[in-house]
mmCIF file of C-alpha atoms in Angstrom:
data_model
loop_
_atom_site.group_PDB
_atom_site.id
_atom_site.type_symbol
_atom_site.label_atom_id
_atom_site.label_comp_id
_atom_site.label_asym_id
_atom_site.label_seq_id
_atom_site.Cartn_x
_atom_site.Cartn_y
_atom_site.Cartn_z
ATOM 1 C CA UNK A 214 0.000 0.000 0.000
ATOM 2 C CA UNK A 215 1.036 3.585 -0.599
ATOM 3 C CA UNK A 216 2.033 5.192 2.707
ATOM 4 C CA UNK A 217 2.023 8.979 3.117
ATOM 5 C CA UNK A 218 2.416 11.048 6.248
ATOM 6 C CA UNK A 219 -0.042 13.984 6.236
ATOM 7 C CA UNK A 220 2.502 16.449 7.639
ATOM 8 C CA UNK A 221 4.578 16.236 4.447
ATOM 9 C CA UNK A 222 1.598 17.266 2.334
ATOM 10 C CA UNK A 223 0.099 20.681 1.733
ATOM 11 C CA UNK A 224 -3.411 21.526 2.897
ATOM 12 C CA UNK A 225 -4.662 21.144 -0.682
ATOM 13 C CA UNK A 226 -2.975 17.757 -1.095
ATOM 14 C CA UNK A 227 -4.483 16.462 2.164
ATOM 15 C CA UNK A 228 -7.870 17.845 1.147
ATOM 16 C CA UNK A 229 -7.801 16.062 -2.213
ATOM 17 C CA UNK A 230 -6.908 12.714 -0.619
ATOM 18 C CA UNK A 231 -9.568 13.036 2.090
ATOM 19 C CA UNK A 232 -12.464 14.070 -0.148
ATOM 20 C CA UNK A 233 -11.472 11.538 -2.780
ATOM 21 C CA UNK A 234 -11.434 8.581 -0.407
ATOM 22 C CA UNK A 235 -14.031 9.396 2.269
ATOM 23 C CA UNK A 236 -16.980 8.935 -0.049
ATOM 24 C CA UNK A 237 -19.844 9.284 -0.449
ATOM 25 C CA UNK A 238 -20.461 12.242 1.878
ATOM 26 C CA UNK A 239 -23.928 13.628 2.681
ATOM 27 C CA UNK A 240 -24.490 17.277 1.827
ATOM 28 C CA UNK A 241 -25.983 19.776 4.257
ATOM 29 C CA UNK A 242 -27.471 22.876 2.658
ATOM 30 C CA UNK A 243 -27.488 25.384 5.509
ATOM 31 C CA UNK A 244 -29.437 28.609 5.825
ATOM 32 C CA UNK A 245 -28.371 31.232 8.365
ATOM 33 C CA UNK A 246 -29.051 34.909 8.845
ATOM 34 C CA UNK A 247 -26.588 37.723 9.446
ATOM 35 C CA UNK A 248 -27.008 40.569 11.898
ATOM 36 C CA UNK A 249 -28.008 42.652 8.864
ATOM 37 C CA UNK A 250 -30.808 40.190 8.029
ATOM 38 C CA UNK A 251 -29.062 38.782 4.951
ATOM 39 C CA UNK A 252 -30.045 35.162 4.308
ATOM 40 C CA UNK A 253 -26.954 33.045 3.697
ATOM 41 C CA UNK A 254 -27.204 29.654 1.948
ATOM 42 C CA UNK A 255 -24.213 27.337 1.707
ATOM 43 C CA UNK A 256 -23.543 23.617 1.075
ATOM 44 C CA UNK A 257 -21.247 21.508 3.264
ATOM 45 C CA UNK A 258 -20.120 17.905 2.822
ATOM 46 C CA UNK A 259 -18.090 17.811 6.035
ATOM 47 C CA UNK A 260 -21.405 16.947 7.681
ATOM 48 C CA UNK A 261 -23.002 14.121 9.646
ATOM 49 C CA UNK A 262 -25.139 13.067 12.624
ATOM 50 C CA UNK A 263 -23.427 12.920 16.034
ATOM 51 C CA UNK A 264 -26.149 11.946 18.488
ATOM 52 C CA UNK A 265 -29.821 10.942 18.513
ATOM 53 C CA UNK A 266 -30.611 11.911 22.122
ATOM 54 C CA UNK A 267 -30.346 14.827 21.952
ATOM 55 C CA UNK A 268 -30.431 14.910 18.144
ATOM 56 C CA UNK A 269 -27.185 16.647 17.152
ATOM 57 C CA UNK A 270 -25.681 17.267 13.718
ATOM 58 C CA UNK A 271 -22.101 18.275 12.957
ATOM 59 C CA UNK A 272 -20.907 20.659 10.263
ATOM 60 C CA UNK A 273 -17.278 21.631 9.732
ATOM 61 C CA UNK A 274 -16.785 24.991 8.033
ATOM 62 C CA UNK A 275 -13.307 25.544 6.641
ATOM 63 C CA UNK A 276 -11.859 29.031 7.167
ATOM 64 C CA UNK A 277 -10.286 31.126 4.415
ATOM 65 C CA UNK A 278 -6.953 32.630 5.471
ATOM 66 C CA UNK A 279 -8.049 32.277 9.089
ATOM 67 C CA UNK A 280 -11.304 34.177 8.493
ATOM 68 C CA UNK A 281 -14.666 32.637 9.366
ATOM 69 C CA UNK A 282 -17.086 31.981 6.548
ATOM 70 C CA UNK A 283 -20.519 33.599 6.751
ATOM 71 C CA UNK A 284 -22.247 30.380 7.853
ATOM 72 C CA UNK A 285 -20.002 29.859 10.874
ATOM 73 C CA UNK A 286 -20.048 33.535 11.841
ATOM 74 C CA UNK A 287 -23.853 33.721 11.620
ATOM 75 C CA UNK A 288 -24.380 30.548 13.646
ATOM 76 C CA UNK A 289 -21.911 31.536 16.366
ATOM 77 C CA UNK A 290 -23.408 35.023 16.611
ATOM 78 C CA UNK A 291 -27.100 34.163 16.346
ATOM 79 C CA UNK A 292 -27.130 30.507 17.509
ATOM 80 C CA UNK A 293 -29.565 29.318 14.817
ATOM 81 C CA UNK A 294 -29.629 27.560 11.449
ATOM 82 C CA UNK A 295 -31.774 25.392 9.224
ATOM 83 C CA UNK A 296 -30.082 22.319 7.730
ATOM 84 C CA UNK A 297 -31.495 20.825 4.517
ATOM 85 C CA UNK A 298 -30.633 17.563 2.778
ATOM 86 C CA UNK A 299 -29.554 17.979 -0.844
ATOM 87 C CA UNK A 300 -31.388 15.706 -3.296
ATOM 88 C CA UNK A 301 -31.608 15.176 -7.048
ATOM 89 C CA UNK A 302 -34.388 17.752 -7.347
ATOM 90 C CA UNK A 303 -32.498 20.633 -5.714
ATOM 91 C CA UNK A 304 -28.818 19.799 -6.291
ATOM 92 C CA UNK A 305 -28.328 22.257 -9.171
ATOM 93 C CA UNK A 306 -29.638 25.155 -7.111
ATOM 94 C CA UNK A 307 -27.631 23.926 -4.108
ATOM 95 C CA UNK A 308 -24.503 23.927 -6.285
ATOM 96 C CA UNK A 309 -25.103 27.589 -7.153
ATOM 97 C CA UNK A 310 -24.918 28.521 -3.465
ATOM 98 C CA UNK A 311 -21.251 27.467 -3.350
ATOM 99 C CA UNK A 312 -20.309 30.712 -5.116
ATOM 100 C CA UNK A 313 -18.099 33.088 -3.124
ATOM 101 C CA UNK A 314 -20.192 36.209 -2.488
ATOM 102 C CA UNK A 315 -19.740 39.273 -0.324
ATOM 103 C CA UNK A 316 -21.321 39.425 3.150
ATOM 104 C CA UNK A 317 -24.031 41.743 1.820
ATOM 105 C CA UNK A 318 -25.195 39.366 -0.930
ATOM 106 C CA UNK A 319 -27.599 36.480 -0.509
ATOM 107 C CA UNK A 320 -27.082 33.255 -2.463
ATOM 108 C CA UNK A 321 -30.875 33.085 -2.741
ATOM 109 C CA UNK A 322 -30.697 35.441 -5.729
ATOM 110 C CA UNK A 323 -28.630 32.883 -7.688
ATOM 111 C CA UNK A 324 -31.240 30.132 -7.283
ATOM 112 C CA UNK A 325 -34.893 29.197 -7.763
ATOM 113 C CA UNK A 326 -35.271 28.449 -4.068
ATOM 114 C CA UNK A 327 -38.271 29.864 -2.216
ATOM 115 C CA UNK A 328 -38.125 30.493 1.532
ATOM 116 C CA UNK A 329 -40.550 29.289 4.199
ATOM 117 C CA UNK A 330 -40.908 30.386 7.807
ATOM 118 C CA UNK A 331 -39.510 28.141 10.511
ATOM 119 C CA UNK A 332 -41.301 27.229 13.741
ATOM 120 C CA UNK A 333 -38.598 27.074 16.434
ATOM 121 C CA UNK A 334 -35.933 29.357 14.946
ATOM 122 C CA UNK A 335 -36.037 32.729 13.222
ATOM 123 C CA UNK A 336 -34.007 31.597 10.188
ATOM 124 C CA UNK A 337 -36.054 30.738 7.117
ATOM 125 C CA UNK A 338 -35.941 27.355 5.444
ATOM 126 C CA UNK A 339 -36.021 26.397 1.771
ATOM 127 C CA UNK A 340 -39.319 25.161 0.339
ATOM 128 C CA UNK A 341 -37.700 22.939 -2.292
ATOM 129 C CA UNK A 342 -36.081 20.641 0.276
ATOM 130 C CA UNK A 343 -37.706 17.355 1.306
ATOM 131 C CA UNK A 344 -35.922 17.449 4.692
ATOM 132 C CA UNK A 345 -35.364 20.445 6.952
ATOM 133 C CA UNK A 346 -33.846 20.427 10.430
ATOM 134 C CA UNK A 347 -34.414 23.565 12.478
ATOM 135 C CA UNK A 348 -31.416 23.715 14.787
ATOM 136 C CA UNK A 349 -29.675 25.758 17.462
ATOM 137 C CA UNK A 350 -25.995 25.897 18.306
ATOM 138 C CA UNK A 351 -25.052 23.238 20.860
ATOM 139 C CA UNK A 352 -21.306 23.825 20.791
ATOM 140 C CA UNK A 353 -18.579 25.210 18.566
ATOM 141 C CA UNK A 354 -15.012 23.961 18.426
ATOM 142 C CA UNK A 355 -12.232 25.825 16.662
ATOM 143 C CA UNK A 356 -9.798 23.509 14.879
ATOM 144 C CA UNK A 357 -6.279 24.928 14.874
ATOM 145 C CA UNK A 358 -2.958 24.200 13.210
ATOM 146 C CA UNK A 359 0.220 25.754 14.621
ATOM 147 C CA UNK A 360 -1.940 27.997 16.799
ATOM 148 C CA UNK A 361 -3.937 29.344 13.844
ATOM 149 C CA UNK A 362 -7.685 28.667 13.379
ATOM 150 C CA UNK A 363 -8.393 26.692 10.211
ATOM 151 C CA UNK A 364 -11.913 25.324 10.691
ATOM 152 C CA UNK A 365 -15.040 25.751 12.806
ATOM 153 C CA UNK A 366 -16.691 22.527 13.941
ATOM 154 C CA UNK A 367 -20.314 23.352 14.732
ATOM 155 C CA UNK A 368 -22.565 21.020 16.704
ATOM 156 C CA UNK A 369 -26.213 21.803 16.049
ATOM 157 C CA UNK A 370 -29.110 20.480 18.123
ATOM 158 C CA UNK A 371 -32.240 19.754 16.120
ATOM 159 C CA UNK A 372 -35.318 21.467 17.561
ATOM 160 C CA UNK A 373 -37.830 20.672 14.827
ATOM 161 C CA UNK A 374 -38.076 18.270 11.889
ATOM 162 C CA UNK A 375 -39.813 18.907 8.567
ATOM 163 C CA UNK A 376 -40.293 15.937 6.221
ATOM 164 C CA UNK A 377 -42.059 15.907 2.878
ATOM 165 C CA UNK A 378 -45.083 13.593 3.056
ATOM 166 C CA UNK A 379 -43.686 11.621 0.107
ATOM 167 C CA UNK A 380 -40.649 10.449 2.067
ATOM 168 C CA UNK A 381 -42.126 10.040 5.575
ATOM 169 C CA UNK A 382 -43.726 6.691 6.418
ATOM 170 C CA UNK A 383 -44.734 6.038 10.024
ATOM 171 C CA UNK A 384 -41.431 7.087 11.586
ATOM 172 C CA UNK A 385 -39.208 5.929 8.726
ATOM 173 C CA UNK A 386 -37.691 7.743 5.753
ATOM 174 C CA UNK A 387 -38.139 6.335 2.250
ATOM 175 C CA UNK A 388 -34.689 6.640 0.679
ATOM 176 C CA UNK A 389 -36.018 6.001 -2.832
ATOM 177 C CA UNK A 390 -38.339 8.994 -2.571
ATOM 178 C CA UNK A 391 -35.791 11.203 -0.799
ATOM 179 C CA UNK A 392 -33.251 10.698 -3.608
ATOM 180 C CA UNK A 393 -30.444 12.175 -1.545
ATOM 181 C CA UNK A 394 -27.300 13.266 -3.342
ATOM 182 C CA UNK A 395 -23.795 12.770 -1.998
ATOM 183 C CA UNK A 396 -20.555 14.615 -2.644
ATOM 184 C CA UNK A 397 -17.536 13.000 -4.235
ATOM 185 C CA UNK A 398 -14.369 14.843 -5.275
ATOM 186 C CA UNK A 399 -13.909 17.747 -7.685
ATOM 187 C CA UNK A 400 -17.190 18.619 -9.411
ATOM 188 C CA UNK A 401 -18.676 15.140 -8.946
ATOM 189 C CA UNK A 402 -21.855 14.138 -7.132
ATOM 190 C CA UNK A 403 -23.511 10.733 -6.723
ATOM 191 C CA UNK A 404 -26.994 9.333 -6.337
ATOM 192 C CA UNK A 405 -27.796 6.308 -4.211
ATOM 193 C CA UNK A 406 -27.368 3.342 -6.524
ATOM 194 C CA UNK A 407 -27.213 -0.356 -5.759
ATOM 195 C CA UNK A 408 -27.947 -1.138 -2.102
ATOM 196 C CA UNK A 409 -27.635 -4.417 -0.216
ATOM 197 C CA UNK A 410 -28.485 -5.785 3.238
ATOM 198 C CA UNK A 411 -26.251 -7.590 5.723
ATOM 199 C CA UNK A 412 -27.803 -8.767 8.987
ATOM 200 C CA UNK A 413 -25.981 -7.454 12.041
ATOM 201 C CA UNK A 414 -24.628 -9.998 14.561
#
């Protein structure tokens, strides 16, 4: 096997190896709001579930030259977000939200997304998502390298679920109807393809 020590690689080289091998990765499309009431929308594939009781999600937001991205700054300041699952029906609009915009611009203008009011948080959700998690900040952890911040790990506690009736079935989620999309490397995405079952011991 090829053996490489991460400390001899650049950040970009480590990134390419990680995102190319840790696949597929679920995509969180996150809405937050700035202090100036600008709705921010951004996709993240450094995302997963951490706990079910309480229900907690994790999102890692990479910094740019040590500076927080809008999503992390908004969540840390205002303690709220709405997390959406990207699927085949909304992935093209979700991809548009990855554009680097100024703090004063909303990614909403680049998409066909429509907003909907939330119940437990003040941040709006996106109507075209089959899954929405209204969440509040549970904890934030700054990841550092050589004493410099490089990433914000955000733990978000789910306060309300929204599931499209087509995917919700008596406490279970229909994966065929959800049609979730995962992130690969580069510009590549993947749909759920062949699945198989192995009984647990």
